[in-house]
GROMACS .gro file of N, CA and C in nm:
model
  306
    1MET      N    1   1.866   7.302   1.818
    1MET     CA    2   1.763   7.221   1.875
    1MET      C    3   1.677   7.159   1.765
    2GLY      N    4   1.644   7.235   1.665
    2GLY     CA    5   1.564   7.184   1.553
    2GLY      C    6   1.637   7.071   1.482
    3THR      N    7   1.768   7.082   1.472
    3THR     CA    8   1.848   6.978   1.406
    3THR      C    9   1.840   6.849   1.485
    4ILE      N   10   1.842   6.860   1.615
    4ILE     CA   11   1.833   6.740   1.700
    4ILE      C   12   1.696   6.673   1.682
    5VAL      N   13   1.591   6.754   1.680
    5VAL     CA   14   1.456   6.701   1.663
    5VAL      C   15   1.442   6.634   1.528
    6VAL      N   16   1.493   6.699   1.425
    6VAL     CA   17   1.487   6.642   1.290
    6VAL      C   18   1.569   6.513   1.286
    7GLY      N   19   1.684   6.513   1.350
    7GLY     CA   20   1.769   6.393   1.353
    7GLY      C   21   1.699   6.279   1.425
    8LEU      N   22   1.634   6.312   1.539
    8LEU     CA   23   1.561   6.208   1.614
    8LEU      C   24   1.442   6.156   1.532
    9ALA      N   25   1.374   6.245   1.464
    9ALA     CA   26   1.260   6.204   1.381
    9ALA      C   27   1.308   6.114   1.267
   10ALA      N   28   1.420   6.149   1.207
   10ALA     CA   29   1.474   6.068   1.098
   10ALA      C   30   1.518   5.931   1.150
   11ALA      N   31   1.580   5.930   1.268
   11ALA     CA   32   1.622   5.802   1.327
   11ALA      C   33   1.500   5.716   1.360
   12GLY      N   34   1.396   5.777   1.412
   12GLY     CA   35   1.272   5.704   1.444
   12GLY      C   36   1.209   5.648   1.317
   13ALA      N   37   1.206   5.729   1.212
   13ALA     CA   38   1.149   5.683   1.086
   13ALA      C   39   1.230   5.568   1.028
   14ALA      N   40   1.363   5.580   1.040
   14ALA     CA   41   1.449   5.473   0.990
   14ALA      C   42   1.426   5.344   1.069
   15LEU      N   43   1.410   5.356   1.201
   15LEU     CA   44   1.385   5.241   1.286
   15LEU      C   45   1.252   5.175   1.250
   16ILE      N   46   1.151   5.255   1.232
   16ILE     CA   47   1.019   5.203   1.195
   16ILE      C   48   1.026   5.138   1.056
   17GLY      N   49   1.095   5.201   0.965
   17GLY     CA   50   1.111   5.145   0.830
   17GLY      C   51   1.187   5.014   0.834
   18HIS      N   52   1.289   5.009   0.918
   18HIS     CA   53   1.368   4.886   0.930
   18HIS      C   54   1.284   4.773   0.989
   19ARG      N   55   1.202   4.806   1.088
   19ARG     CA   56   1.112   4.705   1.147
   19ARG      C   57   1.013   4.654   1.042
   20GLY      N   58   0.961   4.745   0.962
   20GLY     CA   59   0.868   4.706   0.856
   20GLY      C   60   0.936   4.614   0.755
   21ALA      N   61   1.059   4.646   0.721
   21ALA     CA   62   1.133   4.562   0.626
   21ALA      C   63   1.159   4.424   0.686
   22ASN      N   64   1.193   4.421   0.816
   22ASN     CA   65   1.214   4.291   0.882
   22ASN      C   66   1.086   4.209   0.883
   23ALA      N   67   0.975   4.274   0.911
   23ALA     CA   68   0.847   4.205   0.914
   23ALA      C   69   0.814   4.149   0.776
   24ALA      N   70   0.837   4.229   0.673
   24ALA     CA   71   0.810   4.183   0.537
   24ALA      C   72   0.903   4.068   0.501
   25GLN      N   73   1.028   4.079   0.543
   25GLN     CA   74   1.125   3.974   0.516
   25GLN      C   75   1.085   3.844   0.586
   26GLN      N   76   1.042   3.856   0.711
   26GLN     CA   77   0.998   3.737   0.786
   26GLN      C   78   0.873   3.677   0.724
   27SER      N   79   0.784   3.763   0.680
   27SER     CA   80   0.662   3.717   0.615
   27SER      C   81   0.696   3.641   0.487
   28GLY      N   82   0.791   3.694   0.412
   28GLY     CA   83   0.834   3.626   0.290
   28GLY      C   84   0.899   3.493   0.321
   29ALA      N   85   0.978   3.487   0.428
   29ALA     CA   86   1.042   3.362   0.467
   29ALA      C   87   0.937   3.260   0.510
   30VAL      N   88   0.836   3.306   0.582
   30VAL     CA   89   0.729   3.215   0.625
   30VAL      C   90   0.654   3.162   0.503
   31LEU      N   91   0.621   3.250   0.409
   31LEU     CA   92   0.550   3.205   0.289
   31LEU      C   93   0.637   3.111   0.206
   32GLY      N   94   0.765   3.141   0.197
   32GLY     CA   95   0.856   3.053   0.123
   32GLY      C   96   0.868   2.918   0.191
   33GLY      N   97   0.878   2.917   0.323
   33GLY     CA   98   0.883   2.792   0.397
   33GLY      C   99   0.755   2.713   0.382
   34TYR      N  100   0.642   2.782   0.385
   34TYR     CA  101   0.512   2.717   0.369
   34TYR      C  102   0.504   2.655   0.230
   35SER      N  103   0.547   2.727   0.130
   35SER     CA  104   0.543   2.677  -0.008
   35SER      C  105   0.629   2.552  -0.022
   36THR      N  106   0.748   2.554   0.037
   36THR     CA  107   0.837   2.438   0.033
   36THR      C  108   0.772   2.320   0.104
   37LEU      N  109   0.712   2.345   0.219
   37LEU     CA  110   0.645   2.239   0.295
   37LEU      C  111   0.532   2.177   0.213
   38VAL      N  112   0.451   2.262   0.149
   38VAL     CA  113   0.341   2.213   0.067
   38VAL      C  114   0.395   2.130  -0.049
   39ASP      N  115   0.501   2.178  -0.113
   39ASP     CA  116   0.562   2.102  -0.223
   39ASP      C  117   0.611   1.966  -0.175
   40ASN      N  118   0.678   1.964  -0.061
   40ASN     CA  119   0.728   1.837  -0.006
   40ASN      C  120   0.614   1.741   0.026
   41LEU      N  121   0.508   1.794   0.085
   41LEU     CA  122   0.393   1.710   0.119
   41LEU      C  123   0.326   1.655  -0.007
   42GLN      N  124   0.316   1.738  -0.110
   42GLN     CA  125   0.256   1.692  -0.235
   42GLN      C  126   0.341   1.584  -0.300
   43GLU      N  127   0.473   1.600  -0.297
   43GLU     CA  128   0.562   1.498  -0.352
   43GLU      C  129   0.548   1.367  -0.275
   44GLU      N  130   0.544   1.377  -0.143
   44GLU     CA  131   0.529   1.257  -0.061
   44GLU      C  132   0.395   1.190  -0.089
   45ARG      N  133   0.289   1.270  -0.101
   45ARG     CA  134   0.157   1.215  -0.131
   45ARG      C  135   0.158   1.143  -0.265
   46ASP      N  136   0.221   1.203  -0.366
   46ASP     CA  137   0.227   1.141  -0.497
   46ASP      C  138   0.304   1.009  -0.493
   47LYS      N  139   0.414   1.006  -0.419
   47LYS     CA  140   0.491   0.882  -0.406
   47LYS      C  141   0.408   0.774  -0.337
   48LEU      N  142   0.336   0.814  -0.233
   48LEU     CA  143   0.253   0.717  -0.160
   48LEU      C  144   0.138   0.667  -0.247
   49GLN      N  145   0.081   0.755  -0.329
   49GLN     CA  146  -0.026   0.711  -0.419
   49GLN      C  147   0.027   0.612  -0.522
   50THR      N  148   0.147   0.637  -0.573
   50THR     CA  149   0.209   0.545  -0.668
   50THR      C  150   0.234   0.409  -0.602
   51LYS      N  151   0.286   0.414  -0.480
   51LYS     CA  152   0.312   0.290  -0.405
   51LYS      C  153   0.182   0.216  -0.377
   52LEU      N  154   0.076   0.288  -0.343
   52LEU     CA  155  -0.054   0.227  -0.317
   52LEU      C  156  -0.108   0.157  -0.441
   53VAL      N  157  -0.096   0.222  -0.556
   53VAL     CA  158  -0.143   0.161  -0.681
   53VAL      C  159  -0.066   0.033  -0.709
   54GLU      N  160   0.066   0.037  -0.689
   54GLU     CA  161   0.149  -0.083  -0.710
   54GLU      C  162   0.110  -0.194  -0.613
   55ASN      N  163   0.089  -0.159  -0.486
   55ASN     CA  164   0.048  -0.258  -0.387
   55ASN      C  165  -0.088  -0.319  -0.422
   56GLU      N  166  -0.179  -0.237  -0.470
   56GLU     CA  167  -0.311  -0.288  -0.509
   56GLU      C  168  -0.300  -0.382  -0.628
   57ARG      N  169  -0.210  -0.350  -0.722
   57ARG     CA  170  -0.188  -0.437  -0.837
   57ARG      C  171  -0.132  -0.572  -0.791
   58LEU      N  172  -0.034  -0.567  -0.701
   58LEU     CA  173   0.024  -0.692  -0.649
   58LEU      C  174  -0.078  -0.772  -0.570
   59LEU      N  175  -0.161  -0.704  -0.493
   59LEU     CA  176  -0.265  -0.771  -0.416
   59LEU      C  177  -0.366  -0.840  -0.509
   60ALA      N  178  -0.406  -0.772  -0.614
   60ALA     CA  179  -0.500  -0.831  -0.710
   60ALA      C  180  -0.438  -0.954  -0.776
   61ALA      N  181  -0.309  -0.946  -0.810
   61ALA     CA  182  -0.240  -1.060  -0.870
   61ALA      C  183  -0.234  -1.176  -0.771
   62ALA      N  184  -0.208  -1.146  -0.644
   62ALA     CA  185  -0.202  -1.251  -0.542
   62ALA      C  186  -0.338  -1.317  -0.524
   63TYR      N  187  -0.445  -1.236  -0.523
   63TYR     CA  188  -0.580  -1.293  -0.512
   63TYR      C  189  -0.613  -1.380  -0.633
   64ALA      N  190  -0.570  -1.336  -0.751
   64ALA     CA  191  -0.596  -1.415  -0.872
   64ALA      C  192  -0.521  -1.548  -0.864
   65GLU      N  193  -0.397  -1.543  -0.818
   65GLU     CA  194  -0.317  -1.666  -0.804
   65GLU      C  195  -0.380  -1.758  -0.700
   66LEU      N  196  -0.426  -1.700  -0.590
   66LEU     CA  197  -0.492  -1.780  -0.486
   66LEU      C  198  -0.619  -1.846  -0.539
   67ALA      N  199  -0.698  -1.771  -0.614
   67ALA     CA  200  -0.820  -1.827  -0.671
   67ALA      C  201  -0.787  -1.941  -0.767
   68ASN      N  202  -0.681  -1.922  -0.846
   68ASN     CA  203  -0.639  -2.027  -0.939
   68ASN      C  204  -0.594  -2.151  -0.863
   69GLU      N  205  -0.517  -2.132  -0.757
   69GLU     CA  206  -0.472  -2.245  -0.677
   69GLU      C  207  -0.589  -2.316  -0.608
   70ARG      N  208  -0.685  -2.238  -0.563
   70ARG     CA  209  -0.803  -2.299  -0.500
   70ARG      C  210  -0.880  -2.383  -0.601
   71ALA      N  211  -0.890  -2.331  -0.724
   71ALA     CA  212  -0.959  -2.408  -0.828
   71ALA      C  213  -0.883  -2.537  -0.858
   72GLU      N  214  -0.749  -2.527  -0.865
   72GLU     CA  215  -0.669  -2.647  -0.887
   72GLU      C  216  -0.685  -2.745  -0.770
   73ASN      N  217  -0.685  -2.692  -0.649
   73ASN     CA  218  -0.703  -2.778  -0.531
   73ASN      C  219  -0.838  -2.845  -0.532
   74ALA      N  220  -0.940  -2.771  -0.575
   74ALA     CA  221  -1.074  -2.829  -0.581
   74ALA      C  222  -1.076  -2.943  -0.682
   75GLY      N  223  -1.008  -2.925  -0.795
   75GLY     CA  224  -0.999  -3.030  -0.895
   75GLY      C  225  -0.925  -3.152  -0.841
   76LEU      N  226  -0.816  -3.126  -0.771
   76LEU     CA  227  -0.741  -3.237  -0.711
   76LEU      C  228  -0.822  -3.307  -0.603
   77GLN      N  229  -0.897  -3.231  -0.526
   77GLN     CA  230  -0.982  -3.291  -0.423
   77GLN      C  231  -1.088  -3.379  -0.488
   78GLY      N  232  -1.139  -3.335  -0.601
   78GLY     CA  233  -1.236  -3.418  -0.674
   78GLY      C  234  -1.174  -3.548  -0.721
   79GLN      N  235  -1.051  -3.541  -0.772
   79GLN     CA  236  -0.981  -3.662  -0.816
   79GLN      C  237  -0.955  -3.755  -0.698
   80ILE      N  238  -0.916  -3.699  -0.585
   80ILE     CA  239  -0.892  -3.779  -0.464
   80ILE      C  240  -1.020  -3.851  -0.423
   81THR      N  241  -1.131  -3.780  -0.426
   81THR     CA  242  -1.260  -3.840  -0.389
   81THR      C  243  -1.295  -3.955  -0.483
   82LEU      N  244  -1.277  -3.933  -0.614
   82LEU     CA  245  -1.307  -4.038  -0.711
   82LEU      C  246  -1.217  -4.159  -0.692
   83LEU      N  247  -1.087  -4.136  -0.673
   83LEU     CA  248  -0.993  -4.246  -0.656
   83LEU      C  249  -1.019  -4.323  -0.526
   84THR      N  250  -1.054  -4.248  -0.421
   84THR     CA  251  -1.085  -4.313  -0.293
   84THR      C  252  -1.209  -4.402  -0.308
   85ALA      N  253  -1.311  -4.349  -0.375
   85ALA     CA  254  -1.434  -4.427  -0.396
   85ALA      C  255  -1.403  -4.550  -0.482
   86GLU      N  256  -1.319  -4.533  -0.585
   86GLU     CA  257  -1.285  -4.647  -0.669
   86GLU      C  258  -1.207  -4.751  -0.590
   87ASN      N  259  -1.115  -4.708  -0.502
   87ASN     CA  260  -1.040  -4.802  -0.418
   87ASN      C  261  -1.134  -4.882  -0.328
   88VAL      N  262  -1.231  -4.814  -0.269
   88VAL     CA  263  -1.329  -4.882  -0.183
   88VAL      C  264  -1.404  -4.986  -0.265
   89ARG      N  265  -1.448  -4.948  -0.384
   89ARG     CA  266  -1.522  -5.041  -0.471
   89ARG      C  267  -1.434  -5.160  -0.510
   90LEU      N  268  -1.307  -5.134  -0.543
   90LEU     CA  269  -1.216  -5.242  -0.581
   90LEU      C  270  -1.189  -5.336  -0.464
   91ARG      N  271  -1.173  -5.282  -0.344
   91ARG     CA  272  -1.152  -5.367  -0.225
   91ARG      C  273  -1.274  -5.457  -0.202
   92GLU      N  274  -1.390  -5.396  -0.215
   92GLU     CA  275  -1.513  -5.475  -0.197
   92GLU      C  276  -1.521  -5.586  -0.302
   93ARG      N  277  -1.484  -5.554  -0.423
   93ARG     CA  278  -1.489  -5.653  -0.531
   93ARG      C  279  -1.388  -5.766  -0.507
   94ILE      N  280  -1.269  -5.731  -0.454
   94ILE     CA  281  -1.169  -5.833  -0.423
   94ILE      C  282  -1.222  -5.928  -0.318
   95VAL      N  283  -1.289  -5.871  -0.215
   95VAL     CA  284  -1.347  -5.954  -0.109
   95VAL      C  285  -1.455  -6.044  -0.169
   96GLU      N  286  -1.540  -5.990  -0.257
   96GLU     CA  287  -1.646  -6.069  -0.321
   96GLU      C  288  -1.586  -6.186  -0.399
   97LEU      N  289  -1.470  -6.165  -0.455
   97LEU     CA  290  -1.407  -6.270  -0.536
   97LEU      C  291  -1.321  -6.366  -0.452
   98GLY      N  292  -1.326  -6.348  -0.319
   98GLY     CA  293  -1.257  -6.440  -0.229
   98GLY      C  294  -1.115  -6.401  -0.194
   99GLY      N  295  -1.076  -6.282  -0.225
   99GLY     CA  296  -0.941  -6.239  -0.194
   99GLY      C  297  -0.936  -6.152  -0.070
  100HIS      N  298  -0.816  -6.113  -0.036
  100HIS     CA  299  -0.796  -6.026   0.077
  100HIS      C  300  -0.725  -5.898   0.028
  101PRO      N  301  -0.793  -5.785   0.038
  101PRO     CA  302  -0.729  -5.661  -0.006
  101PRO      C  303  -0.612  -5.626   0.085
  102THR      N  304  -0.511  -5.569   0.028
  102THR     CA  305  -0.393  -5.534   0.107
  102THR      C  306  -0.406  -5.396   0.166
   0.00000   0.00000   0.00000
């Protein structure tokens, strides 16, 4: 009878020990999975930050190009205004001299 009790106690201890090992193993798997997830998220964040910096550089270049084109357009608009005014003056002068502007 004592042997049976000792055997049952040993089996119970082994079962409890096995459950503890499984729990520790699962805990390790969870921590390992969490670590991998954090690493993946950090890599993705770094890639996105790099892409953001590149996009901001391209955006700044586009704004600079737009500003340059606007300045060129403003210069051309000024030339158009001057030429238009000169054409009006020349037409008026042609009329004063007895001609007909075309």
